[in-house]
Short mmCIF file of C-alpha atoms in Angstrom, two decimals:
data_model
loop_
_atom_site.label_atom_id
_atom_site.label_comp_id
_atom_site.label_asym_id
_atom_site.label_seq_id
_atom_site.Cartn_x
_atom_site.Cartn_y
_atom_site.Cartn_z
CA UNK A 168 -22.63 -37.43 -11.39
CA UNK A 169 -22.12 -39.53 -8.20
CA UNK A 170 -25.28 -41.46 -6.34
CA UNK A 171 -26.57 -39.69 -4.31
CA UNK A 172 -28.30 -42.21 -2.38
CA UNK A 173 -32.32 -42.57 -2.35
CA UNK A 174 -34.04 -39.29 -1.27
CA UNK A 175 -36.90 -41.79 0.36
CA UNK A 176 -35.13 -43.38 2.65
CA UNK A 177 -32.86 -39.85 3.55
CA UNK A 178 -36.19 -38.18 4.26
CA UNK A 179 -37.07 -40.91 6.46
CA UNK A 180 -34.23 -40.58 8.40
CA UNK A 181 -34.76 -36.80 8.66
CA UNK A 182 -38.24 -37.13 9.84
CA UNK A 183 -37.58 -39.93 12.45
CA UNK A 184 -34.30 -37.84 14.00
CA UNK A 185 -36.32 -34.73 13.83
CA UNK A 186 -39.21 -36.90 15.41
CA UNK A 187 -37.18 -38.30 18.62
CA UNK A 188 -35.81 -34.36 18.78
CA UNK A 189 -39.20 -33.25 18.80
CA UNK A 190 -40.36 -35.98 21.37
CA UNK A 191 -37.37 -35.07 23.87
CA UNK A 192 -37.59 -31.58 23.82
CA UNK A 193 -41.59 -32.14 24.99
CA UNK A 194 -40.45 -34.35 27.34
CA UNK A 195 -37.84 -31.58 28.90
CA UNK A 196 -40.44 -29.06 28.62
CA UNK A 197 -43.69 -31.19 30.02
CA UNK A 198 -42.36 -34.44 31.83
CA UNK A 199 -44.37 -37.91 31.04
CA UNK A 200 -45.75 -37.69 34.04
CA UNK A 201 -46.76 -34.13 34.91
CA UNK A 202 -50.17 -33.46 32.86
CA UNK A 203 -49.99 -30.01 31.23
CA UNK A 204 -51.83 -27.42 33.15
CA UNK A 205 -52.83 -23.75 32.65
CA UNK A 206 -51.13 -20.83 34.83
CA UNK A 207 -53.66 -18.96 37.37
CA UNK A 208 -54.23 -15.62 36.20
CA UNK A 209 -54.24 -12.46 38.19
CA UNK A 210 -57.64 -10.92 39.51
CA UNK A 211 -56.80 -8.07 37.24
CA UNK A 212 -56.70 -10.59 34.30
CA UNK A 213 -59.86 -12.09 35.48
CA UNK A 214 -61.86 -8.92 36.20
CA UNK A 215 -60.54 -7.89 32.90
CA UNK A 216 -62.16 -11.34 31.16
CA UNK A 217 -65.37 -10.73 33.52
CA UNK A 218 -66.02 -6.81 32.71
CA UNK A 219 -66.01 -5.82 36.47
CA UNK A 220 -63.38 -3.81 38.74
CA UNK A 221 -60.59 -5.71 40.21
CA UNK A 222 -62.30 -3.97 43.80
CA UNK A 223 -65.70 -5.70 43.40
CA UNK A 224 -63.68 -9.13 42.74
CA UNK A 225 -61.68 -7.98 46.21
CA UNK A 226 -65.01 -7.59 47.71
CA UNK A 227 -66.82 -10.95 46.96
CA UNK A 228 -63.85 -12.84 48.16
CA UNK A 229 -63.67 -10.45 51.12
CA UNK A 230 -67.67 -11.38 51.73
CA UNK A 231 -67.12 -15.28 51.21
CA UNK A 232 -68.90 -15.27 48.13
CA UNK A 233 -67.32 -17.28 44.87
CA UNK A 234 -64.33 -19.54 44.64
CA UNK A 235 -61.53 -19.38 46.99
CA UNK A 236 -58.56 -17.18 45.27
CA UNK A 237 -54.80 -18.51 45.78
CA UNK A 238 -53.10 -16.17 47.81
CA UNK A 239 -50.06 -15.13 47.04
CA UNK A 240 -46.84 -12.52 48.08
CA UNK A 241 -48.26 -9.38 48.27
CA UNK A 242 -51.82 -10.44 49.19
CA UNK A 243 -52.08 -10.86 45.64
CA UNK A 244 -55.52 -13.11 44.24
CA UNK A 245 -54.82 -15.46 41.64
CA UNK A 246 -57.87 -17.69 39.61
CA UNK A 247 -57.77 -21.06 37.77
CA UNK A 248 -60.06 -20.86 34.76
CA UNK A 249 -62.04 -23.48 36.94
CA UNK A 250 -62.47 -20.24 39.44
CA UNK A 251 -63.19 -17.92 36.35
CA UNK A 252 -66.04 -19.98 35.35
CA UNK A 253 -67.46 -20.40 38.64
CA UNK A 254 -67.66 -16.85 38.94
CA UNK A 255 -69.12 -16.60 35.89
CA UNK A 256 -71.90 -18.82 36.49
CA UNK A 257 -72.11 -16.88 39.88
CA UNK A 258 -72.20 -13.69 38.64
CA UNK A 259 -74.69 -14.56 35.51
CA UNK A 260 -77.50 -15.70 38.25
CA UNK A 261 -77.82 -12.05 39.50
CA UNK A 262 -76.92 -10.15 35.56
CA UNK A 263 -80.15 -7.70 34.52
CA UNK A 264 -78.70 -8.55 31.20
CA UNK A 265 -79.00 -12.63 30.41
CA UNK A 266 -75.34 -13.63 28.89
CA UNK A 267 -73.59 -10.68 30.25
CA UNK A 268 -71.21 -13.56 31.42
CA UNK A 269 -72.27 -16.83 30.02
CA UNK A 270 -72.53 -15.50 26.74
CA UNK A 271 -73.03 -18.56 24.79
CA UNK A 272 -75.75 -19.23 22.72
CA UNK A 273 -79.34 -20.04 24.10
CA UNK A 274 -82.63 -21.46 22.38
CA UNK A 275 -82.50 -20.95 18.88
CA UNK A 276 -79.42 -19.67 18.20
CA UNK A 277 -77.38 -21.89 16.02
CA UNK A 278 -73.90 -23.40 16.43
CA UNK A 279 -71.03 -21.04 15.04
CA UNK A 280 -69.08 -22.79 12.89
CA UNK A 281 -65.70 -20.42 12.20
CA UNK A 282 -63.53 -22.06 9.37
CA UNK A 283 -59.95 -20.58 9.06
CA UNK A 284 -58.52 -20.78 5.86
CA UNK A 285 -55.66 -19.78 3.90
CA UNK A 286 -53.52 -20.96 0.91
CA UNK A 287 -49.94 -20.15 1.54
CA UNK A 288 -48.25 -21.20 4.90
CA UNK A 289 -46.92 -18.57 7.45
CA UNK A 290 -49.98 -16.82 7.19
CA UNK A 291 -50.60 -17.12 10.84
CA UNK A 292 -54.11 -19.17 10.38
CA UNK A 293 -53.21 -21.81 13.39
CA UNK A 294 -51.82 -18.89 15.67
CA UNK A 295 -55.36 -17.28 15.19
CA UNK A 296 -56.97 -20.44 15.10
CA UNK A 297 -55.95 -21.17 18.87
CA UNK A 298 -55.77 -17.83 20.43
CA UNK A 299 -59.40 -16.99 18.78
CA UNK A 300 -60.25 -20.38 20.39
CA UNK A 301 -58.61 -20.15 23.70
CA UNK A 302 -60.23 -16.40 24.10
CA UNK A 303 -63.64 -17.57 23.46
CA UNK A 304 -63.19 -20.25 26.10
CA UNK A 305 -61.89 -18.04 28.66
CA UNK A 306 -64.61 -15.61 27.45
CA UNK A 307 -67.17 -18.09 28.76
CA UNK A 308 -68.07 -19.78 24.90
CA UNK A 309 -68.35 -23.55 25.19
CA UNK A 310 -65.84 -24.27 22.33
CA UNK A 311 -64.49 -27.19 19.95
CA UNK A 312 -61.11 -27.03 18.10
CA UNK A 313 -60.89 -28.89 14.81
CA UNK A 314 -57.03 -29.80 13.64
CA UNK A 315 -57.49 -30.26 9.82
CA UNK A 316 -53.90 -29.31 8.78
CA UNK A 317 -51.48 -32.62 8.66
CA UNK A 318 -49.31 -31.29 9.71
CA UNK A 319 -51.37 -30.76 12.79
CA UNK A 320 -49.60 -27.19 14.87
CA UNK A 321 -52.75 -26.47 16.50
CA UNK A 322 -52.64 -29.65 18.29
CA UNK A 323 -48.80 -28.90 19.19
CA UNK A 324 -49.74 -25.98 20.84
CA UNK A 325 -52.32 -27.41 23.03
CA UNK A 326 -50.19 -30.20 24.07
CA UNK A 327 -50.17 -33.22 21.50
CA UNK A 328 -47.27 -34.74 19.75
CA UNK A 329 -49.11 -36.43 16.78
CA UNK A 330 -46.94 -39.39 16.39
CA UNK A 331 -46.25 -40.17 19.74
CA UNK A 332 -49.93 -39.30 21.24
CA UNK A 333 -52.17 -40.84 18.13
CA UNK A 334 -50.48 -43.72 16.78
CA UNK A 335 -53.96 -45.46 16.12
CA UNK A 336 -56.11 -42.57 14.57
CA UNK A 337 -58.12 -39.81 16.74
CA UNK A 338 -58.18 -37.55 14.19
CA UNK A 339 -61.71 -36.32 12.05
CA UNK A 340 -60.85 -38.71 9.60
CA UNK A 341 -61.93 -41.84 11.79
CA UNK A 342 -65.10 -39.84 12.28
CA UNK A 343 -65.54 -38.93 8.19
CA UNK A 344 -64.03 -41.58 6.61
CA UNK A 345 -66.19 -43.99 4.18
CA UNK A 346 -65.78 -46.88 5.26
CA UNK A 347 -66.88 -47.89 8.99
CA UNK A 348 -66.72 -43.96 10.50
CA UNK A 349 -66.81 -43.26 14.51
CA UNK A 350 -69.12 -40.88 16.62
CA UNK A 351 -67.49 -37.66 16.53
CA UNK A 352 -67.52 -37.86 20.27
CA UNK A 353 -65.06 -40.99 19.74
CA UNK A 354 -62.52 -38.35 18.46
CA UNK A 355 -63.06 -35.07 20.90
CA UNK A 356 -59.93 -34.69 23.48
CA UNK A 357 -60.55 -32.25 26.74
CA UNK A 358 -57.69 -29.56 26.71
CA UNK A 359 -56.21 -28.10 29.89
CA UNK A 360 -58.55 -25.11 29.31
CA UNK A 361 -61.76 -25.30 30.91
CA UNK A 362 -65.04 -25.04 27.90
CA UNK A 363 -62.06 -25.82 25.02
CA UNK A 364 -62.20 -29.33 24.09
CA UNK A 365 -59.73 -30.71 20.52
CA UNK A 366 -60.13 -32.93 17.63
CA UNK A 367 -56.48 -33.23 17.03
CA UNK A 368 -55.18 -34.01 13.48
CA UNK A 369 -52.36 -35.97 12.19
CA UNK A 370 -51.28 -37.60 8.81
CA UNK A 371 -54.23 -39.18 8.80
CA UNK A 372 -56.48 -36.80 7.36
CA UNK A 373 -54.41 -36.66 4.25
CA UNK A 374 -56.35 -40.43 4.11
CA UNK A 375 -59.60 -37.95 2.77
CA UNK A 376 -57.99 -36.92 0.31
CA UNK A 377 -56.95 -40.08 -1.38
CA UNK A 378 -60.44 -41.83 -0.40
CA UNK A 379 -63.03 -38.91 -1.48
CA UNK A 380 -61.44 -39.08 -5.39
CA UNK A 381 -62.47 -43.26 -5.60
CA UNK A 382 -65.86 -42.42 -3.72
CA UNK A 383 -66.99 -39.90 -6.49
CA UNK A 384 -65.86 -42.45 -8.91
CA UNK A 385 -68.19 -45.09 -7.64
CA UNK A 386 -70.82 -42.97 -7.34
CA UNK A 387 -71.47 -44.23 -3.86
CA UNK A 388 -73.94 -41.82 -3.15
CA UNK A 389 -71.79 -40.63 -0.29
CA UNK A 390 -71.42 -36.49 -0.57
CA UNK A 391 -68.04 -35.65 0.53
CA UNK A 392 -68.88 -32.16 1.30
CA UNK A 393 -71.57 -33.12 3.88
CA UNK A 394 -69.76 -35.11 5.85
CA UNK A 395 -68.31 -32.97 8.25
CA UNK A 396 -71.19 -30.62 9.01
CA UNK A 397 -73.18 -34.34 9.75
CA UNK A 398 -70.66 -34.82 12.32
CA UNK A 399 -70.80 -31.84 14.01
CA UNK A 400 -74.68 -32.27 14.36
CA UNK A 401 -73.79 -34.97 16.72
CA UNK A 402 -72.42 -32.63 19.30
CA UNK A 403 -74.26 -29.90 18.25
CA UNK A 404 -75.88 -29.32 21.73
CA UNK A 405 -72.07 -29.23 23.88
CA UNK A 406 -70.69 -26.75 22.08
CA UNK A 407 -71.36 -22.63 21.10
CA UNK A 408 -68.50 -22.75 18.79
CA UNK A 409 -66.47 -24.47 16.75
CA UNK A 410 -63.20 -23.52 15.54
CA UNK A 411 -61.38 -25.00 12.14
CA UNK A 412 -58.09 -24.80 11.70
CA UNK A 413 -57.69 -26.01 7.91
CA UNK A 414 -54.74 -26.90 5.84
CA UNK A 415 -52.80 -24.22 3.85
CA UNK A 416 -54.48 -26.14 0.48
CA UNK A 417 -57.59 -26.29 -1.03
CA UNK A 418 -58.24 -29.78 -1.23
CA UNK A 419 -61.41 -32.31 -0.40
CA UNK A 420 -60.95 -31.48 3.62
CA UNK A 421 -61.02 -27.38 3.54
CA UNK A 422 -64.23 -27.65 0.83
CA UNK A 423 -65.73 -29.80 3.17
CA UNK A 424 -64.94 -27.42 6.49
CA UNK A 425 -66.29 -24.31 4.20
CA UNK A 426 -69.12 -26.03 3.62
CA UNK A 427 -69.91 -27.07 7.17
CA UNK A 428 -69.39 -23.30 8.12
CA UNK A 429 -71.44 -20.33 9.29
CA UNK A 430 -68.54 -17.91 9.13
CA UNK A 431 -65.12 -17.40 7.31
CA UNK A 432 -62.08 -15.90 8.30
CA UNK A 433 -59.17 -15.93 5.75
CA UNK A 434 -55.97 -14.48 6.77
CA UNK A 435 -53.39 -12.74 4.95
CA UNK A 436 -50.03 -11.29 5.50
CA UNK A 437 -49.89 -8.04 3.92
CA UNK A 438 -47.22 -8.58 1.32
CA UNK A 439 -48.05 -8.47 -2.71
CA UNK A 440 -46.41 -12.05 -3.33
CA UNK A 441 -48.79 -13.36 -0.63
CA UNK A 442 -51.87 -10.66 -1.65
CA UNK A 443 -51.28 -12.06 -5.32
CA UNK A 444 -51.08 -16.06 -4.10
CA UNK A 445 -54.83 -14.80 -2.22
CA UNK A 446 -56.04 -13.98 -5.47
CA UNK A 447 -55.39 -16.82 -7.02
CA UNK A 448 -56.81 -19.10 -3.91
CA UNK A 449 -59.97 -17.63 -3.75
CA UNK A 450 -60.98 -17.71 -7.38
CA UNK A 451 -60.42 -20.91 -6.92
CA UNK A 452 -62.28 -21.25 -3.77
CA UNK A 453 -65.34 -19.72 -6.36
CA UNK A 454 -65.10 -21.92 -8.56
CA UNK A 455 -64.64 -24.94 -6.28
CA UNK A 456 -67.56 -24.18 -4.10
CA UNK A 457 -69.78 -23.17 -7.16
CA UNK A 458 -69.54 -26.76 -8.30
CA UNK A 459 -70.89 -27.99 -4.36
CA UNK A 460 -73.26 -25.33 -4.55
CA UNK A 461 -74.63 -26.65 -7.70
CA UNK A 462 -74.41 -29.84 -6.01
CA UNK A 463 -76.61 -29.44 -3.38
CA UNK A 464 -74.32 -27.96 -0.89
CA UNK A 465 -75.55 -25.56 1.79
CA UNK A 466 -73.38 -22.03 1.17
CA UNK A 467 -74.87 -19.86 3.16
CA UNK A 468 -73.11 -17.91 5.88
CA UNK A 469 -73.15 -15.58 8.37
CA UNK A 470 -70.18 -13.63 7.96
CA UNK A 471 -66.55 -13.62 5.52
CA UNK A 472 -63.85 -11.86 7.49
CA UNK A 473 -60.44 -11.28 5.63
CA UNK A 474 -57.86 -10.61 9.10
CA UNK A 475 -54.43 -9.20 8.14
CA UNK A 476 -52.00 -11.25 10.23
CA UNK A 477 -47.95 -10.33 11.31
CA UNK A 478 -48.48 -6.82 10.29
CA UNK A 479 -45.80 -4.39 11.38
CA UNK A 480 -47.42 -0.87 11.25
CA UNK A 481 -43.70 0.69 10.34
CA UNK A 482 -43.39 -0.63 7.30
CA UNK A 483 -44.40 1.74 4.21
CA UNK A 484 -45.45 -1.97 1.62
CA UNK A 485 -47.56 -3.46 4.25
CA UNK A 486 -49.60 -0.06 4.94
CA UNK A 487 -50.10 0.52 1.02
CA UNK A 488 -51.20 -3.65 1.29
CA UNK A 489 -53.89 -3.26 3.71
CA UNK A 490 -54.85 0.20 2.37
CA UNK A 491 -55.62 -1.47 -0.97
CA UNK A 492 -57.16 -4.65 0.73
CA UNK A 493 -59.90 -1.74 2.81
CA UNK A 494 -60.45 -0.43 -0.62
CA UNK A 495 -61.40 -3.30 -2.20
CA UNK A 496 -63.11 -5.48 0.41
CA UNK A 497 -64.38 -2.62 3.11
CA UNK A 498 -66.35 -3.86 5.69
CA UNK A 499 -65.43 -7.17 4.90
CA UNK A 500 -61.87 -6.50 6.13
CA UNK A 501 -61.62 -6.47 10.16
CA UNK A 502 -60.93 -3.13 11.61
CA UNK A 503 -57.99 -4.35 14.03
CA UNK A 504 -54.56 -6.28 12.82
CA UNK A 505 -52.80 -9.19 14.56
CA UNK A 506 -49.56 -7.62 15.10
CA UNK A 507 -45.99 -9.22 14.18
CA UNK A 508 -44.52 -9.71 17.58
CA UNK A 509 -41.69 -11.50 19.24
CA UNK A 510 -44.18 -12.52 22.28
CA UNK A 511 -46.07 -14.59 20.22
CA UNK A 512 -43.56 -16.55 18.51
CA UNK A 513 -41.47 -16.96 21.43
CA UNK A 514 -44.25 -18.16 23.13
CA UNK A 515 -44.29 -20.72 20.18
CA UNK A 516 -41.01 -21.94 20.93
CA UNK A 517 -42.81 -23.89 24.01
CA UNK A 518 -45.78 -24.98 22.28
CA UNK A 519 -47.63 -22.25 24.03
CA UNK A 520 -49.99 -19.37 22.88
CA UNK A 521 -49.83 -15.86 24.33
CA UNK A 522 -52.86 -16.38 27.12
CA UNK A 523 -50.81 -19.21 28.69
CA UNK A 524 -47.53 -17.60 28.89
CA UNK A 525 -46.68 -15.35 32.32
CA UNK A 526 -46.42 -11.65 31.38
CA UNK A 527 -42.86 -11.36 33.10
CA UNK A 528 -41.48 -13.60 30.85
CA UNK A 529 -41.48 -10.83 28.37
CA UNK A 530 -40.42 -6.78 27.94
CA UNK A 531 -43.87 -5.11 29.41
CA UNK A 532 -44.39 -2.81 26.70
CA UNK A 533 -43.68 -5.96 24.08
CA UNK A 534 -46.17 -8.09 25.79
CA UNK A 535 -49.23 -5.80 26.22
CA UNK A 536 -49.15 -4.63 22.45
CA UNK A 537 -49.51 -8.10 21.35
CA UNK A 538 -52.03 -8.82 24.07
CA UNK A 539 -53.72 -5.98 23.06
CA UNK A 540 -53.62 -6.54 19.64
CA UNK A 541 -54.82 -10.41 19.76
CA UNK A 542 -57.82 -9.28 22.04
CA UNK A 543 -58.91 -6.69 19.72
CA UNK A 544 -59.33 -9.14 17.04
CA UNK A 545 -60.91 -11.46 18.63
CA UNK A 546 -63.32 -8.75 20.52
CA UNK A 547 -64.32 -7.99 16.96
CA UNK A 548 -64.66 -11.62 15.92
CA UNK A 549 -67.08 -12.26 19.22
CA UNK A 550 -69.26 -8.98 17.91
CA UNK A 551 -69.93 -11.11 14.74
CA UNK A 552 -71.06 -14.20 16.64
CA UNK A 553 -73.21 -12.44 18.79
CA UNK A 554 -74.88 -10.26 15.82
CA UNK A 555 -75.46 -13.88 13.70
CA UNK A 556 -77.56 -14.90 17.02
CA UNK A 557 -79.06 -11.39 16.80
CA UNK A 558 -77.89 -9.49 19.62
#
């Protein structure tokens, strides 16, 4: 058999060609020295976020009142999300119904802590991880990101190239790692989206799972599991959200994220290899998190959501899927889908999620299904927040 050469080094060179690719292709797409900014939206977008008529918008910019629209052909209005928010805050002074349009949380409601999890990768757990977190910050929720996954996609899409942009750490592990940890606030990156700041992840984090292994060995006194709830108690008071985005394994980082969480969404693509590889994840999940409960960790939660991602409502296996998924788990399934779409994961090919795209980059009817689709879920995942704070 001839020598094939050692598959170390060939990977190397894969990953460092694929690397300087990846690196030039950003650099076509968002040029070292333009900073990546989010598109103005329409004032039918942004009475649509708001809840009013497009007309009253036309009115209060008629009367002077709120930010200063950009004018464009047409006499068309168009908002930066700095604009949104000022309205909101303008609009929430005169609201007979406190949080109408700030509708984060106020005195003693507790922090939302939404961990996304799934076993098997193409799921669609960091495309829901960013749109759910992008919506909530254009929805007014004050809102942290948390890359857990290596591999670290939800920081591509908002913008970071992991090996280029955190060479020296900045991921969660600096903040959770055993020896000599940072302030969480050491870690926290704004995003272009105003209320949506990141912890980006990166290689890193696979660090945790090598360390936590030879701290439970020494008996350090140091419980793994804790850790990254602690650290979000630090920033507790700047955020009404937090959003996970964990890797597609169940290792030391995605027990510790479940057990910093209030609420669970798992999602699944409606297919019996991937329904079957579900199964076996979350009797392991059980048994895993039995073992922390027994421990001493906190389990309690507010909500388990199971969201069934890339459906295509055609297709005769996927409806028998989620039929049999509603009969087994009811309620605990969500009522709307996250539709398989060609917006969305053309939108991916420039590191972009759906809300940041223009619409007229894409067939109408092709665009508004997925919209509508990805704001149905997360209108349903905003009903759960507000019911944990008991509204």
């Amino acid at each position: 058999m001839a020598q094939q050469g050692r598959i170390d080094l060939l990977v190397g060179q894969h990953a460092a060609s694929l690397s300087e690719r990846l690196q030039a292709h950003r650099t076509q797409l968002f040029p070292p020295d333009t900073r990546r900014a989010l598109r103005k939206f329409t004032s039918g977008e942004v009475a649509t976020l708001l809840g009013v008529k497009d007309a009253y918008l036309r009115k209060l910019h008629l009367d002077g009142r709120g930010p200063e629209p950009e004018i464009r052909t047409g006499g068309r209005r168009y908002y930066s999300t700095e604009d949104i928010q000022a309205l909101r805050q303008m609009l929430e002074k005169g609201a007979k119904v406190p949080g109408t349009y700030l509708p984060g949380r106020t005195e003693g409601n507790h922090l939302q802590v939404i961990t996304v999890i799934n076993f098997k990768g193409g799921s669609g757990k960091t495309t829901t991880s960013a749109h759910l977190a992008q919506k909530l910050a254009l929805d007014g929720y004050r809102v942290l990101a948390i890359d857990l996954d290596p591999q670290a996609s939800l920081s591509a899409l908002h913008g970071f190239q992991p090996e280029f942009d955190l060479p020296d750490g900045g991921t969660l592990y600096d903040a959770i790692r055993y020896d000599d940890p940072v302030p969480l606030a050491d870690v926290i990156q704004k995003t272009y989206f105003i209320n949506l700041d990141i912890i980006p992840g990166n290689l890193d984090l696979m660090e945790f799972e090598h360390d936590t292994p030879k701290a439970l060995a020494e008996r350090s006194g140091d419980l793994f599991f804790t850790r990254v709830g602690e650290k979000l108690a630090e920033v507790e008071a700047n955020y009404d959200v937090v959003v996970i985005d964990c890797p597609p394994q169940l290792g030391f980082l995605t027990m510790s994220a479940l057990s910093a969480a209030t609420a669970v969404l798992v999602t699944v693509h409606p297919q019996m290899l991937d329904v079957m590889s579900m199964c076996q994840f979350l009797l392991m999940t059980s048994n895993l998190l039995g073992v922390v409960a027994e421990a001493g960790g906190d389990m309690s939660y507010d909500w388990l959501r199971y969201l069934v991602t890339r459906y295509e409502p055609g297709d005769g296996p996927q409806n028998q899927m989620v039929s049999f998924m509603r009969s087994m788990f009811g309620e605990h399934v969500l009522n709307h889908t996250a539709l398989k779409s060609t917006a969305i994961s053309d939108a991916g090919i420039t590191k972009q999620t759906l809300y940041e795209v223009e619409k007229g980059q894409f067939h109408r009817a092709t665009y508004e299904r997925a919209m509508e689709s990805l704001n149905s879920v997360n209108s349903e995942i905003e009903d759960l927040i507000q019911k944990a704070w008991g509204r």
